[in-house]
XYZ file of C-alpha atoms in Angstrom:
363
model
C 0.000 0.000 0.000
C 1.554 3.372 -0.979
C 2.512 5.702 1.836
C 0.868 9.067 2.152
C 3.080 12.003 1.372
C 3.824 13.756 4.691
C 3.479 17.222 3.125
C -0.078 16.457 2.008
C -1.015 15.312 5.465
C 0.330 18.486 7.018
C -1.505 20.639 4.462
C -4.832 19.097 5.467
C -4.480 20.223 9.068
C -6.818 23.113 9.978
C -5.374 26.539 10.689
C -5.096 27.393 14.361
C -5.045 30.677 16.225
C -6.500 34.057 15.379
C -6.635 35.421 11.857
C -5.336 38.969 12.195
C -5.561 39.993 8.563
C -8.685 40.635 6.554
C -8.850 40.389 2.768
C -7.510 43.505 1.067
C -10.039 45.559 -0.903
C -10.256 44.637 -4.582
C -7.412 46.213 -6.524
C -9.704 48.331 -8.667
C -11.227 50.071 -5.623
C -7.930 51.327 -4.167
C -6.174 54.075 -6.067
C -2.421 54.610 -6.158
C -0.957 57.760 -4.654
C 1.312 59.999 -6.716
C 5.056 59.817 -5.975
C 6.820 63.079 -6.835
C 10.328 61.748 -6.314
C 12.358 59.278 -4.336
C 16.032 59.218 -3.382
C 18.159 56.421 -1.965
C 19.695 57.423 1.369
C 22.354 54.757 1.573
C 20.594 52.313 3.877
C 17.362 51.360 5.582
C 15.228 54.122 7.047
C 14.064 53.388 10.601
C 12.444 56.674 11.629
C 10.520 59.733 10.481
C 12.280 62.510 8.549
C 12.328 66.141 9.675
C 11.222 68.900 7.288
C 11.969 72.616 7.532
C 12.856 75.529 5.241
C 12.708 73.550 2.001
C 14.936 70.718 3.250
C 14.054 67.249 4.470
C 16.550 65.613 6.828
C 16.488 61.827 6.961
C 18.487 59.135 8.709
C 19.587 56.365 6.364
C 23.211 55.350 6.262
C 24.297 58.579 7.870
C 22.313 61.799 7.872
C 21.021 63.193 4.558
C 19.807 66.688 3.661
C 17.528 66.597 0.617
C 15.849 69.403 -1.331
C 12.070 69.109 -0.924
C 11.421 70.350 -4.475
C 13.176 67.722 -6.562
C 14.893 65.284 -4.192
C 18.406 66.499 -4.979
C 20.921 65.762 -2.225
C 22.366 68.875 -0.589
C 24.811 67.115 1.730
C 25.408 63.975 3.761
C 27.236 63.293 7.019
C 28.323 59.714 7.652
C 28.967 60.268 11.381
C 25.501 61.598 12.233
C 22.201 59.765 12.084
C 22.060 56.410 13.859
C 18.454 55.168 13.907
C 16.367 57.942 15.448
C 15.021 60.987 13.657
C 17.059 64.198 13.468
C 15.678 67.565 14.537
C 16.486 71.148 13.552
C 16.302 74.576 15.155
C 17.351 77.744 13.373
C 20.431 77.028 11.288
C 21.475 73.891 13.218
C 20.566 70.222 12.804
C 20.872 67.853 15.771
C 21.207 64.081 15.596
C 22.611 61.124 17.471
C 25.628 59.524 15.863
C 28.000 56.606 15.966
C 31.656 56.347 16.870
C 33.755 53.266 17.590
C 32.795 51.847 21.000
C 30.514 54.764 21.963
C 27.751 57.039 20.757
C 27.801 60.737 19.989
C 25.442 63.672 19.893
C 26.153 66.130 17.084
C 25.141 69.653 16.148
C 25.610 70.299 12.410
C 25.505 73.389 10.241
C 22.229 73.153 8.295
C 23.871 74.680 5.200
C 26.629 72.105 4.655
C 26.420 69.436 7.368
C 29.706 70.341 9.027
C 29.893 69.696 12.801
C 29.588 72.675 15.135
C 30.035 70.600 18.259
C 29.692 67.017 19.402
C 29.431 65.192 22.713
C 30.658 61.706 23.423
C 28.000 59.428 24.959
C 28.685 56.216 26.870
C 25.698 54.600 25.193
C 24.010 55.043 21.840
C 20.904 57.170 21.596
C 18.159 55.729 19.397
C 15.547 58.471 19.691
C 14.955 61.943 18.303
C 16.481 64.813 20.307
C 14.154 67.623 21.362
C 15.109 71.308 21.092
C 13.219 74.164 22.777
C 14.120 77.463 24.420
C 17.832 76.997 23.793
C 17.891 73.569 25.472
C 18.509 70.181 23.870
C 16.913 67.164 25.599
C 17.793 63.595 24.636
C 17.725 60.014 25.917
C 20.996 58.182 26.468
C 20.742 54.747 28.087
C 19.239 55.099 31.562
C 19.413 58.883 31.531
C 17.424 61.822 30.262
C 20.024 64.513 29.572
C 19.795 68.234 28.862
C 22.547 70.356 27.309
C 22.933 73.899 26.060
C 21.854 73.651 22.401
C 24.356 76.307 21.276
C 27.545 74.746 22.650
C 26.634 71.271 23.936
C 27.508 72.021 27.581
C 25.764 69.666 30.018
C 23.160 71.280 32.275
C 21.497 68.358 34.053
C 20.732 64.670 33.808
C 18.201 62.367 35.471
C 18.376 58.608 35.804
C 14.791 57.647 35.088
C 14.904 54.120 33.650
C 16.751 50.823 33.944
C 18.930 49.264 31.256
C 16.353 46.530 30.671
C 15.274 45.447 27.207
C 12.527 47.464 25.579
C 11.578 50.289 23.265
C 13.225 53.640 23.934
C 10.891 56.596 23.775
C 11.837 60.181 22.952
C 11.050 63.046 25.343
C 8.075 65.335 24.730
C 7.464 68.926 25.821
C 4.328 71.007 26.336
C 3.330 73.969 28.496
C 6.637 74.101 30.322
C 6.749 70.405 31.285
C 9.177 67.823 29.874
C 7.815 64.265 29.702
C 9.686 60.989 29.421
C 8.244 57.456 29.349
C 10.553 54.762 30.680
C 10.787 51.096 29.725
C 9.289 49.985 33.048
C 5.991 51.704 32.256
C 6.284 54.969 34.192
C 5.649 58.470 32.847
C 7.926 61.126 34.342
C 7.285 64.882 34.272
C 10.324 67.147 34.721
C 11.066 70.828 34.885
C 12.955 71.267 31.579
C 15.357 73.895 32.959
C 16.406 72.124 36.176
C 15.451 68.458 35.853
C 13.333 68.620 39.008
C 10.652 65.897 39.044
C 7.125 67.326 39.083
C 5.295 64.014 39.106
C 5.492 60.437 37.918
C 2.771 57.940 37.144
C 2.855 54.176 36.591
C 0.747 53.289 33.556
C -0.662 50.031 32.218
C 1.991 48.187 30.252
C 5.701 48.528 29.569
C 7.993 50.101 26.968
C 5.553 52.848 25.912
C 6.371 54.892 22.832
C 6.730 58.668 22.842
C 3.464 60.082 24.222
C 1.212 62.512 22.374
C 0.382 65.764 24.146
C -2.776 67.607 23.144
C -4.976 70.111 24.941
C -3.745 69.238 28.435
C -3.962 65.482 27.882
C -1.160 62.971 27.471
C -2.024 59.932 25.307
C 0.222 56.877 25.422
C 0.079 53.257 24.288
C 1.302 50.038 25.860
C 4.452 49.087 23.963
C 4.027 45.404 24.835
C 0.239 45.146 24.868
C -3.078 46.514 23.543
C -3.779 49.274 26.085
C -4.207 52.953 25.223
C -4.530 55.476 28.031
C -5.040 59.180 28.637
C -3.518 61.105 31.540
C -3.898 64.642 32.808
C -0.736 66.370 31.559
C -0.516 68.625 34.634
C -0.967 66.049 37.403
C -0.524 62.618 35.789
C -3.976 61.478 36.939
C -5.715 58.910 34.708
C -8.583 60.155 32.569
C -9.348 56.844 30.847
C -7.784 53.650 29.608
C -8.954 51.316 26.846
C -7.938 47.799 25.943
C -8.139 47.266 22.190
C -9.860 44.114 20.975
C -6.491 42.801 19.978
C -3.483 40.651 20.817
C -1.131 43.279 19.377
C 0.839 46.076 20.987
C 0.917 49.847 20.481
C 4.535 50.808 19.779
C 4.120 54.226 18.161
C 2.828 57.700 18.979
C -0.895 58.287 18.325
C -2.290 61.178 16.280
C -5.378 63.275 16.988
C -7.827 65.294 14.930
C -10.959 66.836 16.402
C -12.181 64.382 19.016
C -10.714 61.255 17.411
C -7.472 59.556 18.408
C -5.720 57.377 15.809
C -3.543 54.529 17.056
C -1.379 52.111 15.080
C -1.045 48.568 16.393
C 1.089 45.500 15.752
C -2.105 43.536 15.023
C -2.039 45.080 11.498
C -4.787 47.577 12.338
C -5.150 51.318 12.740
C -7.703 52.085 15.441
C -9.877 55.192 15.870
C -10.924 56.031 19.448
C -13.028 58.718 21.052
C -10.368 61.052 22.476
C -12.555 62.056 25.441
C -13.721 58.630 26.591
C -11.428 56.112 24.874
C -14.397 54.322 23.267
C -13.489 52.434 20.077
C -15.067 53.910 16.934
C -13.662 51.794 14.081
C -10.518 50.199 12.738
C -8.949 49.523 9.345
C -6.786 46.479 8.601
C -3.560 46.358 6.606
C -1.457 43.353 5.625
C 1.326 43.903 8.145
C 2.121 45.236 11.615
C 1.932 49.020 11.906
C 5.261 50.352 13.158
C 4.479 53.894 12.021
C 3.027 56.832 13.892
C 0.046 58.187 11.928
C -0.345 61.798 10.841
C -3.604 63.609 10.021
C -4.037 66.374 7.434
C -7.146 67.745 5.694
C -9.426 64.905 6.733
C -7.003 62.117 5.779
C -4.928 59.842 8.012
C -1.565 58.775 6.589
C 0.518 55.950 8.037
C 2.964 53.264 7.030
C 2.671 49.513 7.429
C 5.142 46.651 7.412
C 3.215 45.382 4.375
C 5.332 47.869 2.391
C 2.599 50.457 1.776
C 1.949 54.022 2.780
C -1.802 54.207 3.433
C -4.185 57.158 3.071
C -7.583 56.663 4.717
C -10.575 58.838 5.536
C -10.268 60.322 9.020
C -14.049 60.091 9.368
C -14.669 56.405 8.721
C -11.417 54.626 7.789
C -12.302 54.151 4.127
C -9.134 53.512 2.120
C -8.513 56.364 -0.330
C -5.214 55.211 -1.802
C -1.915 53.604 -0.977
C 1.636 53.605 -2.338
C 3.778 50.481 -2.488
C 7.462 50.578 -1.525
C 10.060 47.838 -1.286
C 9.972 47.448 2.497
C 8.218 48.317 5.770
C 7.186 51.986 5.780
C 8.064 54.227 8.713
C 6.351 57.329 10.132
C 5.456 60.055 7.587
C 5.435 63.829 7.994
C 3.337 66.323 6.004
C 4.604 69.707 4.832
C 3.050 72.017 2.218
C 0.770 69.355 0.772
C 3.493 66.713 0.427
C 4.162 63.574 2.479
C 7.770 62.699 3.225
C 8.365 59.154 4.380
C 11.157 56.610 4.542
C 11.057 52.879 3.906
C 13.248 49.974 4.886
C 13.971 49.642 1.144
C 16.452 52.505 1.647
C 14.459 55.217 -0.135
C 13.072 58.525 1.046
C 9.791 59.291 -0.770
C 7.915 62.511 -1.512
C 4.235 61.733 -2.163
C 1.340 64.068 -2.882
C -0.848 64.402 0.205
C -4.085 64.586 -1.767
C -7.359 62.821 -0.834
C -7.876 62.207 -4.553
C -4.604 61.494 -6.393
C -6.353 62.042 -9.714
C -6.810 65.743 -9.005
C -4.205 68.510 -8.630
C -3.194 69.677 -5.190
C -5.060 72.769 -3.915
């Protein structure tokens, strides 16, 4: 009697577990967004670009300064730009960097990329530095550090987290309070000038991403689970918390428009919540985990997915308006002057028209 082929027997076994993905809409119902240009930045893009004064700064293999009009490269600096996003203030660009056996923090001339100053760091910094009121705040290992943005002189530091495994979150600033979320699941509020602790609050979950601050409320997701929560930005008191109907985790910063909060999740879905109560309104499903922070402009939510697409959906109901395919997982986009700038793990920085209807000219 002939033996059964083992592969056939395995193929007849029923699927187990939870089906996270839903069928994609038929191809003819989803339009393709318009790409203005793309430029290869030497290596995979892991973070959002920074756009100001006609230049987009992106971290690929090194730090790249690209003209927003046509994608021409203005300069590159191989020592700056590790994984996190750069930031700019005035005529200076700030970014974490890499040196043999240690990390660096660099301030570069925005015109040509030449260093103005740099600081050696014992550990690498993987997050975006924050500049405000002449101060530069950044995360370095267990410490939140603040230096003089003009010369790099250290002003204060605070040990606020352990060296445990987890996602590092960038600091955030609003209304004279500096916020930092540590890997253990605690939100800290500091005086930005002195480093004095104003309050701290243990939240649900661990390894939260950079929180969103809006209208006196701090919104933050559980980096290892499906919780989203809202805290009073002045006191740290809880306003609400919601557990998504999901087995995924929220590893990126939410976005808000009107009274709706938009949250990307590793379960392949973008969720829309009531920003006042946390009640779930709707969700839209992609074909990959969402490791991108969404951005909202003119009634459209834009976000990247590990399925290799940049998605544009209606902010009102989640209907897919269009998407653009890249060669790798798509990171967090930014919008400036009607154009989306976004990086992909395929090594390209893209400029895409931020239009609800890609068949019509931009307003």
